[in-house]
Coordinates of C-alpha atoms in Angstrom, one line a residue:
Chain A
M1 CA 46.5 -5.5 80.8
G2 CA 48.8 -3.8 83.3
Q3 CA 48.5 -6.6 85.9
Q4 CA 50.9 -9.3 86.8
F5 CA 49.6 -12.9 86.7
L6 CA 51.2 -15.9 88.3
L7 CA 51.8 -18.6 85.7
P8 CA 50.9 -21.6 87.9
D9 CA 47.6 -20.0 88.9
L10 CA 46.8 -19.3 85.3
L11 CA 47.6 -22.9 84.3
N12 CA 45.4 -24.3 87.0
E13 CA 42.4 -22.7 85.3
V14 CA 43.1 -24.5 82.0
P15 CA 41.0 -27.7 81.7
I16 CA 43.8 -29.6 79.9
G17 CA 46.6 -31.3 81.8
I18 CA 49.8 -29.3 81.4
A19 CA 53.4 -30.1 82.5
V20 CA 56.4 -27.9 82.0
L21 CA 59.6 -29.9 81.6
D22 CA 63.2 -28.8 81.6
I23 CA 65.7 -29.7 78.9
E24 CA 66.4 -33.1 80.6
G25 CA 62.7 -33.9 80.7
R26 CA 62.4 -33.3 84.4
V27 CA 59.0 -32.0 85.7
K28 CA 59.2 -28.3 86.7
L29 CA 55.5 -27.4 86.9
V30 CA 52.2 -29.2 86.6
N31 CA 48.7 -27.8 86.6
R32 CA 45.7 -29.0 88.5
A33 CA 44.2 -30.9 85.5
W34 CA 47.5 -32.9 85.0
Q35 CA 47.3 -33.8 88.7
T36 CA 43.6 -34.8 88.3
I37 CA 44.2 -37.1 85.3
T38 CA 47.4 -38.8 86.6
G39 CA 46.5 -38.7 90.3
A40 CA 50.1 -37.8 91.1
D41 CA 51.1 -35.5 93.9
P42 CA 52.8 -32.6 92.1
E43 CA 55.2 -31.9 95.0
S44 CA 56.7 -35.4 94.9
M45 CA 57.0 -35.2 91.1
Q46 CA 59.1 -32.0 91.2
D47 CA 62.4 -32.4 89.4
L48 CA 61.7 -36.1 88.6
K49 CA 61.9 -37.4 85.1
C50 CA 58.5 -37.0 83.4
Y51 CA 57.9 -40.8 82.8
L52 CA 57.9 -41.4 86.5
G53 CA 55.0 -39.2 87.0
L54 CA 53.0 -39.6 83.8
R55 CA 53.5 -43.4 83.4
C56 CA 52.6 -43.3 79.8
D57 CA 53.2 -46.0 77.2
Y58 CA 54.5 -43.5 74.7
C59 CA 57.5 -42.8 77.1
F60 CA 58.9 -46.1 76.0
K61 CA 57.7 -46.1 72.4
G62 CA 59.7 -43.2 70.9
C63 CA 59.1 -40.1 73.0
P64 CA 61.6 -37.6 71.7
V65 CA 62.2 -36.2 75.2
M66 CA 63.1 -39.6 76.5
A67 CA 65.2 -40.3 73.4
D68 CA 67.0 -37.0 74.1
K69 CA 66.4 -35.8 70.5
A70 CA 68.0 -32.4 69.9
D71 CA 65.4 -31.2 67.4
F72 CA 61.8 -32.2 66.8
Q73 CA 58.4 -30.7 65.9
T74 CA 55.3 -30.9 68.1
V75 CA 54.2 -34.5 68.7
S76 CA 50.5 -35.3 69.0
I77 CA 49.6 -38.9 69.7
D78 CA 46.9 -41.1 71.4
A79 CA 48.5 -43.1 74.2
D80 CA 47.6 -44.5 77.6
I81 CA 48.7 -43.9 81.2
I82 CA 48.2 -45.8 84.5
D83 CA 46.8 -43.4 87.0
R84 CA 47.1 -43.7 90.8
T85 CA 43.9 -45.6 91.1
R86 CA 45.5 -48.3 88.9
A87 CA 43.1 -47.4 86.0
K88 CA 44.5 -47.5 82.4
V89 CA 43.4 -44.2 81.0
P90 CA 43.5 -43.4 77.3
I91 CA 44.9 -39.9 76.7
R92 CA 45.8 -37.5 73.9
L93 CA 49.4 -36.4 74.4
N94 CA 51.1 -33.4 73.0
I95 CA 54.7 -32.6 73.4
S96 CA 56.2 -29.3 72.2
P97 CA 59.7 -28.0 72.6
I98 CA 60.0 -24.5 74.2
V99 CA 62.4 -22.6 71.9
S100 CA 64.2 -19.5 73.1
S101 CA 64.7 -16.4 71.0
D102 CA 68.1 -17.7 69.8
N103 CA 66.4 -20.9 68.5
V104 CA 67.7 -23.2 71.3
I105 CA 65.4 -25.7 73.0
S106 CA 65.2 -24.7 76.6
G107 CA 62.5 -27.1 77.8
Y108 CA 59.2 -28.8 76.8
I109 CA 55.5 -28.4 77.3
E110 CA 53.5 -31.5 77.6
T111 CA 49.7 -31.5 77.5
I112 CA 47.4 -34.4 78.2
Q113 CA 43.6 -34.9 77.8
D114 CA 41.5 -37.8 79.1
I115 CA 39.8 -39.3 76.0
R116 CA 38.0 -42.2 77.8
Q117 CA 34.6 -40.9 76.5
V118 CA 35.9 -40.6 72.9
A119 CA 37.4 -44.0 73.0
E120 CA 34.2 -45.5 74.4
L121 CA 32.0 -43.8 71.8
S122 CA 34.2 -44.9 68.9
S123 CA 34.3 -48.5 70.1
S124 CA 30.7 -49.1 71.1
A125 CA 28.4 -50.6 68.5
S126 CA 24.8 -49.3 68.1
K127 CA 24.0 -46.0 69.6
A128 CA 20.2 -46.5 69.1
Y129 CA 18.2 -46.0 72.2
S130 CA 21.2 -45.1 74.2
L131 CA 22.8 -42.2 76.0
G132 CA 26.4 -42.2 77.1
G133 CA 26.3 -45.9 78.0
L134 CA 22.7 -46.1 79.2
I135 CA 20.6 -48.3 76.9
G136 CA 16.8 -48.7 76.8
T137 CA 13.5 -48.4 75.0
S138 CA 11.2 -48.5 77.9
P139 CA 9.1 -45.3 78.3
E140 CA 10.8 -44.4 81.6
M141 CA 14.3 -44.6 80.0
V142 CA 13.2 -42.7 76.9
K143 CA 11.9 -40.0 79.2
I144 CA 15.2 -39.7 81.0
F145 CA 17.2 -39.6 77.7
S146 CA 15.0 -36.7 76.5
M147 CA 15.5 -34.8 79.7
V148 CA 19.3 -35.1 79.9
P149 CA 20.2 -32.4 77.2
S150 CA 18.1 -29.7 78.9
I151 CA 19.3 -30.7 82.4
A152 CA 22.9 -30.7 81.1
G153 CA 22.4 -27.1 79.8
T154 CA 21.8 -25.8 83.4
D155 CA 24.0 -25.7 86.4
S156 CA 21.4 -27.0 88.8
S157 CA 22.2 -29.7 91.3
V158 CA 20.9 -33.1 90.3
L159 CA 19.7 -35.9 92.5
I160 CA 19.7 -39.3 90.9
T161 CA 17.9 -42.1 92.7
G162 CA 17.5 -45.8 91.9
E163 CA 18.4 -49.2 93.2
T164 CA 22.0 -50.4 93.1
G165 CA 23.2 -51.4 89.6
T166 CA 20.6 -49.3 87.7
G167 CA 23.3 -47.0 86.2
K168 CA 23.3 -43.9 88.4
D169 CA 27.0 -43.3 87.9
V170 CA 26.6 -43.7 84.1
L171 CA 23.8 -41.2 84.1
A172 CA 25.8 -38.7 86.1
E173 CA 28.7 -38.9 83.7
A174 CA 26.3 -38.6 80.7
I175 CA 24.9 -35.4 82.2
H176 CA 28.5 -34.1 82.6
N177 CA 29.5 -35.1 79.1
A178 CA 26.4 -33.5 77.6
S179 CA 27.1 -30.2 79.4
D180 CA 29.5 -27.3 78.6
R181 CA 31.7 -28.7 81.3
A182 CA 32.5 -31.8 79.2
G183 CA 36.1 -30.9 78.7
A184 CA 36.7 -30.3 82.4
P185 CA 37.2 -32.9 85.1
F186 CA 34.4 -35.2 86.3
I187 CA 35.3 -36.1 89.9
K188 CA 33.5 -38.9 91.7
V189 CA 33.5 -39.5 95.4
N190 CA 31.8 -42.4 97.2
C191 CA 30.6 -41.2 100.5
G192 CA 30.2 -44.7 101.9
A193 CA 33.8 -45.7 101.1
L194 CA 35.7 -43.6 103.5
P195 CA 35.5 -42.9 107.3
E196 CA 34.2 -39.4 108.2
T197 CA 37.6 -37.9 109.1
L198 CA 39.2 -39.0 105.8
L199 CA 36.1 -38.0 103.8
E200 CA 36.2 -34.4 105.0
S201 CA 39.8 -34.1 104.0
E202 CA 39.1 -35.9 100.7
L203 CA 36.3 -33.6 99.8
F204 CA 37.5 -30.2 101.1
G205 CA 41.3 -30.8 101.3
H206 CA 43.6 -29.8 104.1
V207 CA 46.6 -27.7 104.7
K208 CA 50.0 -28.9 106.0
G209 CA 49.8 -29.4 109.7
A210 CA 46.0 -29.4 110.0
F211 CA 46.1 -32.7 111.8
T212 CA 48.6 -35.5 112.6
G213 CA 49.9 -37.0 109.4
A214 CA 49.0 -34.0 107.2
N215 CA 52.5 -33.6 105.9
E216 CA 51.5 -31.5 102.9
D217 CA 48.7 -29.4 101.4
R218 CA 46.0 -31.4 99.7
P219 CA 43.6 -29.7 97.4
G220 CA 40.5 -31.9 98.0
R221 CA 38.3 -33.4 95.3
I222 CA 35.9 -30.5 95.1
K223 CA 38.8 -28.2 94.2
L224 CA 40.0 -30.7 91.6
A225 CA 36.6 -30.6 90.0
H226 CA 36.9 -26.8 89.5
N227 CA 35.1 -25.9 86.2
G228 CA 33.8 -29.4 85.9
S229 CA 31.3 -31.6 87.7
F230 CA 31.5 -33.1 91.1
F231 CA 29.6 -36.4 91.7
L232 CA 28.9 -37.6 95.2
T233 CA 27.6 -41.1 95.1
E234 CA 25.9 -42.8 98.1
I235 CA 25.0 -39.4 99.5
G236 CA 22.8 -41.1 102.0
D237 CA 26.0 -42.3 103.8
L238 CA 27.3 -38.8 104.2
P239 CA 27.8 -38.1 107.9
L240 CA 25.7 -35.3 109.4
P241 CA 28.6 -32.9 110.2
L242 CA 29.7 -33.2 106.6
Q243 CA 26.2 -32.6 105.4
V244 CA 26.4 -29.2 107.1
K245 CA 29.7 -28.4 105.4
L246 CA 28.4 -29.5 102.0
L247 CA 25.3 -27.4 102.5
S248 CA 27.5 -24.4 103.2
F249 CA 29.5 -25.1 100.1
L250 CA 26.3 -25.4 97.9
D251 CA 25.2 -22.0 99.3
D252 CA 28.3 -19.9 98.7
K253 CA 30.4 -22.2 96.4
V254 CA 33.4 -21.6 98.6
I255 CA 35.5 -24.4 100.1
H256 CA 37.6 -24.1 103.2
P257 CA 40.2 -26.8 103.4
L258 CA 40.8 -28.2 106.9
G259 CA 43.0 -25.9 108.9
S260 CA 42.9 -23.1 106.4
S261 CA 41.4 -19.6 106.8
R262 CA 41.5 -19.0 103.1
G263 CA 38.5 -20.1 101.0
F264 CA 38.6 -21.2 97.4
N265 CA 35.8 -20.3 95.0
A266 CA 35.0 -23.5 93.2
D267 CA 32.9 -23.4 90.1
V268 CA 31.5 -26.9 90.3
R269 CA 28.2 -28.5 89.2
V270 CA 27.1 -31.0 91.9
I271 CA 25.4 -34.3 91.0
V272 CA 24.5 -36.7 93.8
A273 CA 23.1 -40.2 93.8
T274 CA 21.7 -42.6 96.3
H275 CA 19.8 -45.9 96.5
R276 CA 18.4 -44.9 99.9
D277 CA 15.0 -43.2 100.6
L278 CA 16.3 -39.7 101.5
K279 CA 12.8 -38.5 102.5
K280 CA 12.5 -41.3 105.0
M281 CA 16.0 -40.5 106.3
V282 CA 14.9 -36.9 106.8
Q283 CA 12.0 -38.2 108.9
E284 CA 14.4 -40.4 110.9
K285 CA 16.7 -37.3 111.3
T286 CA 19.7 -39.0 109.7
F287 CA 19.7 -36.7 106.7
R288 CA 19.2 -32.9 106.8
A289 CA 16.0 -31.7 105.2
D290 CA 17.6 -28.4 104.1
L291 CA 20.4 -30.3 102.2
L292 CA 17.8 -32.5 100.6
F293 CA 15.9 -29.4 99.3
R294 CA 19.2 -27.9 98.1
L295 CA 20.1 -31.1 96.2
N296 CA 16.7 -32.0 95.0
V297 CA 16.5 -29.3 92.4
V298 CA 16.4 -31.8 89.5
H299 CA 15.4 -35.3 90.4
L300 CA 15.9 -38.2 88.1
H301 CA 14.8 -41.7 89.1
L302 CA 16.2 -44.8 87.3
P303 CA 13.7 -47.6 87.4
P304 CA 14.8 -51.1 88.4
L305 CA 15.5 -53.5 85.5
R306 CA 12.6 -55.8 86.4
E307 CA 10.2 -52.9 85.6
R308 CA 11.8 -52.0 82.3
G309 CA 10.0 -54.7 80.2
D310 CA 11.7 -55.4 76.9
D311 CA 14.9 -53.6 78.0
I312 CA 16.0 -56.9 79.5
L313 CA 16.1 -58.4 76.0
L314 CA 17.8 -55.3 74.5
L315 CA 20.4 -55.2 77.2
K316 CA 21.0 -58.9 77.2
N317 CA 21.8 -58.8 73.4
H318 CA 23.9 -55.6 73.9
F319 CA 26.0 -57.2 76.6
L320 CA 26.3 -60.4 74.6
M321 CA 27.8 -58.5 71.6
A322 CA 30.0 -56.4 73.9
Y323 CA 31.5 -59.5 75.7
C324 CA 31.8 -61.5 72.5
D325 CA 33.9 -58.6 71.1
K326 CA 35.9 -58.4 74.3
F327 CA 36.6 -62.1 74.7
N328 CA 36.9 -62.7 70.9
K329 CA 34.1 -65.3 70.9
K330 CA 31.5 -66.1 68.3
I331 CA 28.2 -66.7 70.1
K332 CA 25.0 -66.2 68.2
G333 CA 22.5 -65.8 71.0
F334 CA 20.7 -67.5 73.9
S335 CA 18.9 -70.9 73.8
K336 CA 15.1 -70.8 74.4
K337 CA 15.5 -72.1 78.0
S338 CA 18.3 -69.8 79.0
A339 CA 16.4 -66.8 77.5
K340 CA 13.3 -67.8 79.5
I341 CA 15.3 -68.1 82.7
L342 CA 16.8 -64.6 82.1
S343 CA 13.4 -63.1 81.3
A344 CA 11.8 -64.5 84.5
Y345 CA 14.6 -63.6 86.8
R346 CA 14.0 -60.5 89.0
Y347 CA 17.6 -59.0 88.9
P348 CA 18.1 -57.6 92.4
G349 CA 21.4 -56.3 91.2
N350 CA 19.8 -54.7 88.1
V351 CA 21.7 -53.9 84.9
R352 CA 25.1 -54.6 86.6
E353 CA 23.9 -58.1 87.6
L354 CA 22.6 -58.8 84.0
S355 CA 25.9 -57.6 82.7
N356 CA 27.8 -59.9 85.1
I357 CA 25.5 -62.9 84.2
V358 CA 26.1 -62.4 80.4
E359 CA 29.9 -62.0 81.0
Y360 CA 29.9 -65.2 83.0
A361 CA 27.9 -67.0 80.3
V362 CA 30.1 -65.8 77.5
N363 CA 33.2 -66.9 79.4
F364 CA 31.8 -70.4 79.9
C365 CA 30.0 -70.9 76.6
D366 CA 31.7 -73.2 74.1
R367 CA 28.8 -73.4 71.7
D368 CA 26.9 -71.2 69.3
L369 CA 24.1 -70.5 71.8
I370 CA 24.3 -69.8 75.5
G371 CA 22.4 -72.6 77.2
S372 CA 21.1 -72.8 80.7
S373 CA 24.3 -74.8 81.8
H374 CA 26.4 -71.7 80.9
L375 CA 24.4 -69.4 83.3
P376 CA 25.7 -68.8 86.8
A377 CA 24.6 -71.7 89.1
Y378 CA 22.4 -69.6 91.4
L379 CA 20.1 -69.0 88.4
T380 CA 19.7 -72.6 87.5
E381 CA 20.3 -74.8 90.5
Q382 CA 16.9 -73.9 91.7
D383 CA 14.5 -73.7 88.9
I384 CA 13.3 -70.1 89.2
L385 CA 10.4 -70.8 86.8
R386 CA 8.8 -73.1 89.3
P387 CA 7.4 -72.0 92.6
V388 CA 9.9 -72.5 95.4
T389 CA 9.1 -75.8 97.1
E390 CA 10.4 -76.7 100.5
S391 CA 12.2 -80.0 100.8
A392 CA 12.4 -81.7 104.1
H393 CA 16.0 -82.8 103.4
A394 CA 17.3 -79.6 101.9
T395 CA 18.1 -77.9 105.2
Q396 CA 21.1 -76.1 103.8
E397 CA 18.9 -74.8 101.0
R398 CA 16.4 -73.5 103.6
M399 CA 19.2 -71.7 105.4
V400 CA 20.3 -70.0 102.2
P401 CA 17.3 -69.2 100.0
L402 CA 18.4 -68.8 96.4
E403 CA 15.6 -66.6 95.3
Y404 CA 15.4 -63.0 96.4
S405 CA 11.9 -62.0 97.2
S406 CA 10.7 -58.5 96.2
A407 CA 10.0 -57.7 99.8
Q408 CA 13.7 -57.8 100.6
N409 CA 15.7 -54.6 100.1
W410 CA 18.9 -54.7 98.0
D411 CA 21.2 -54.8 101.1
D412 CA 19.5 -58.0 102.4
A413 CA 19.5 -59.5 98.9
E414 CA 23.2 -58.7 98.4
K415 CA 24.1 -60.2 101.8
Q416 CA 22.2 -63.3 101.0
M417 CA 23.8 -63.5 97.6
I418 CA 27.3 -63.2 99.1
M419 CA 26.6 -65.9 101.8
D420 CA 25.1 -68.2 99.2
T421 CA 28.1 -67.9 97.0
L422 CA 30.6 -68.3 99.9
L423 CA 28.8 -71.5 100.9
K424 CA 29.0 -72.8 97.4
C425 CA 32.7 -72.0 97.2
G426 CA 33.4 -73.6 100.6
G427 CA 34.4 -70.3 102.0
R428 CA 37.1 -69.6 99.4
K429 CA 36.9 -65.8 98.9
G430 CA 38.9 -65.6 95.7
E431 CA 36.5 -68.1 94.0
A432 CA 33.5 -66.4 95.5
A433 CA 34.6 -63.0 94.2
A434 CA 35.2 -64.5 90.7
R435 CA 31.7 -66.1 90.8
L436 CA 30.1 -62.8 91.8
G437 CA 32.0 -60.9 89.1
W438 CA 33.7 -58.7 91.7
S439 CA 37.3 -58.1 92.5
R440 CA 38.6 -59.5 95.8
S441 CA 38.8 -56.0 97.3
T442 CA 35.1 -55.4 96.5
L443 CA 34.1 -58.7 98.1
W444 CA 36.2 -57.8 101.2
R445 CA 34.5 -54.4 101.4
K446 CA 31.1 -55.9 101.1
L447 CA 31.9 -58.6 103.7
K448 CA 32.8 -55.7 106.1
K449 CA 29.7 -53.8 105.1
H450 CA 27.4 -56.7 105.9
S451 CA 29.5 -57.8 108.9
I452 CA 30.1 -61.2 107.5
N453 CA 33.0 -62.9 109.3
G454 CA 34.9 -65.9 108.0
Chain B
M1 CA 62.9 -67.2 106.8
S2 CA 64.0 -66.1 103.3
H3 CA 61.9 -63.8 101.2
K4 CA 61.6 -63.5 97.4
I5 CA 61.0 -60.2 95.8
M6 CA 60.5 -59.3 92.2
V7 CA 61.3 -55.7 91.0
A8 CA 60.2 -54.6 87.5
L9 CA 63.1 -52.7 86.1
L10 CA 63.9 -49.7 83.9
N11 CA 67.7 -49.5 83.8
N12 CA 68.7 -49.3 87.5
E13 CA 65.4 -48.0 88.8
V14 CA 61.9 -49.3 89.4
A15 CA 60.0 -49.4 86.1
P16 CA 57.2 -46.9 86.0
R17 CA 55.0 -49.3 84.2
F18 CA 54.7 -53.0 85.2
D19 CA 53.1 -54.0 81.8
L20 CA 55.9 -52.4 79.8
A21 CA 58.9 -53.7 81.8
T22 CA 61.1 -56.1 79.9
D23 CA 63.7 -56.6 82.7
V24 CA 63.0 -57.9 86.2
L25 CA 65.2 -58.4 89.1
L26 CA 64.5 -61.4 91.3
A27 CA 66.1 -61.1 94.7
K28 CA 66.2 -63.7 97.4
I29 CA 66.7 -62.2 100.8
K30 CA 68.0 -64.9 103.2
S31 CA 67.3 -64.9 106.9
N32 CA 71.0 -64.1 107.5
G33 CA 70.6 -60.9 105.4
E34 CA 72.4 -62.2 102.4
I35 CA 70.9 -61.2 99.1
N36 CA 71.0 -63.3 95.9
E37 CA 70.0 -61.3 92.8
R38 CA 69.4 -62.3 89.3
I39 CA 68.1 -60.3 86.4
I40 CA 65.8 -61.8 83.8
V41 CA 65.2 -60.2 80.4
L42 CA 61.9 -61.0 78.8
P43 CA 61.6 -61.3 75.0
Q44 CA 58.8 -58.7 75.1
A45 CA 56.9 -56.6 77.6
S46 CA 53.9 -58.5 79.0
A47 CA 52.2 -58.1 82.3
D48 CA 50.7 -61.6 82.0
D49 CA 54.2 -63.1 81.6
L50 CA 55.5 -61.2 84.6
C51 CA 52.5 -62.4 86.7
A52 CA 53.2 -66.0 85.6
L53 CA 56.9 -65.5 86.5
A54 CA 56.0 -64.2 89.9
T55 CA 53.7 -67.1 90.7
S56 CA 56.0 -69.8 89.3
D57 CA 59.0 -68.4 91.2
H58 CA 56.9 -68.3 94.4
T59 CA 57.6 -64.6 94.8
D60 CA 56.5 -63.0 98.1
A61 CA 56.3 -59.5 96.8
V62 CA 56.3 -57.6 93.5
V63 CA 57.6 -54.0 93.4
C64 CA 56.7 -51.7 90.5
G65 CA 55.5 -48.2 89.6
G66 CA 52.1 -48.2 87.9
I67 CA 50.2 -51.5 87.6
D68 CA 46.7 -51.8 86.2
D69 CA 44.0 -53.0 88.6
E70 CA 43.4 -56.3 86.9
H71 CA 47.0 -57.6 87.3
Y72 CA 47.2 -56.0 90.8
Q73 CA 44.1 -58.0 91.9
Y74 CA 45.4 -61.1 90.2
L75 CA 48.7 -61.0 92.1
K76 CA 46.9 -60.2 95.4
W77 CA 44.6 -63.2 94.7
K78 CA 47.6 -65.4 94.3
G79 CA 48.8 -64.2 97.7
I80 CA 51.6 -62.0 96.4
E81 CA 52.1 -58.7 98.1
V82 CA 52.1 -55.8 95.5
L83 CA 54.1 -52.7 96.4
D84 CA 53.2 -50.4 93.6
D85 CA 53.6 -46.7 92.9
V86 CA 57.2 -47.0 94.1
I87 CA 59.8 -44.6 92.6
G88 CA 63.5 -45.0 93.1
P89 CA 66.8 -46.8 92.4
V90 CA 66.5 -50.5 92.8
K91 CA 69.3 -50.8 95.4
K92 CA 67.6 -48.5 97.8
V93 CA 64.2 -50.2 97.2
I94 CA 65.6 -53.7 98.0
Q95 CA 67.4 -52.3 101.1
A96 CA 64.1 -50.7 102.2
Y97 CA 62.3 -54.0 101.7
K98 CA 65.0 -55.9 103.6
D99 CA 64.6 -53.4 106.4
E100 CA 60.8 -53.9 106.3
K101 CA 60.4 -50.2 105.5
L102 CA 59.0 -50.4 101.9
S103 CA 55.4 -49.5 101.3
C104 CA 53.2 -48.5 98.3
G105 CA 53.7 -45.0 97.1
D106 CA 57.3 -44.7 98.4
N107 CA 59.4 -42.2 96.5
F108 CA 63.1 -42.5 97.1
Y109 CA 64.0 -39.4 95.1
K110 CA 61.9 -37.2 97.3
P111 CA 64.1 -34.9 99.3

């Protein structure tokens, strides 16, 4: 070829995580995909033993490098790691010795692949009426399932809308997995989760010294998604200045890290999602019209669960089987009364809420059938099958209505649900989080979001 | 006031995986700066057992490398501070905790 190529730059283009280790198993070089899968900062991993960076269970279960074996063939094994977001990620691990011309081992090559999707596919039961985790037989869902393969075949931006809990994230990942980019990273960023200054650096990266505290170069999430898909959820929360920067990226596909004059050509497919009405936001001038046009190339809308008819039944049984497997329980189904309650409920939290309800019920059920007593209290304390009747004595009930009317938006309903649960738990946040099926940190974030003090 | 700290161990350094650690160091740092240390060896690696040990011992903080979110949240819920993603020799880590300079993500091998 007559040209010199730099090895690290070449390795960065490979969509498989690669680490080059020395003879003692110390990290000499890692590529971008390795960094994406583990979440580790490559600079701080330099010259450290591999197990400190990879955090893989195989390190302690016979890894020949850790065991200091002088001679071994390539090892290929399914294992798991704990990444920097504290997620346990199943991986396919390969370790090969690097043998010099005089047949002496001079180091090792380690490759890792995220096999979460494969693991999910092999473990899930029926795949009928489903697509990458989305399940349904309603005409709206079948239409979406039929559209995904052709959408995945293109590189157009996709806008996914739908209420909270309808499965926007799952659909985005399904599109990525059905596309040619499936082997490359799928990077997700929640625009509502970070303050504006951090978000810019998180998306576009920064160079050392760009601002106070920028002690080292950071590649940014868009760069990490190179060759893969980049998913921006809660796009409605993206601040206006960053909307301009995102628009500029969508136009020329070049990212400029904070403080850097050098651009990076990122080959990234952009998928965005929101539960907000972007058209209304454009009218209110809180969202740029040109960005909406740029993102709205393909628009998929996920219907709320209450409009999906028999899907409630299908999902209810699907989650029952899933949680029975997970918790090793033998529950045959739902009693007539509990099934009636579940069918009549309006699910402001959509599929996620139904999943949480079934998880709760499976946990508490000690019989063959899930009865109404096993359902979360907020479904049964006030009989949702009867019209709401005001009681002169039930002042507390009046303050905290247990039903969520269709006129309320999800934000109001969520706030109400949190306050209701906190009241029931006497203000104990740990217990409230458990009842809501959230982690404590999620509850804390939502309390901040809704400005609930206490 | 004395502080109790639990460090998941791999030999003489912080274990890279909380759920795979079979040795833990329980250190009691007294208000006069004196440190009492004891090492406990578990029959098998179990994150649940380590959590139970931390709660029954009224530990103030757990130090480890990687910990999965479920056990992290559980310990936080129990009011135990979790300092994870820590890399380094246990002596330096305990000294840093004593000096109130230990935080998540600290790497004591970094030059």
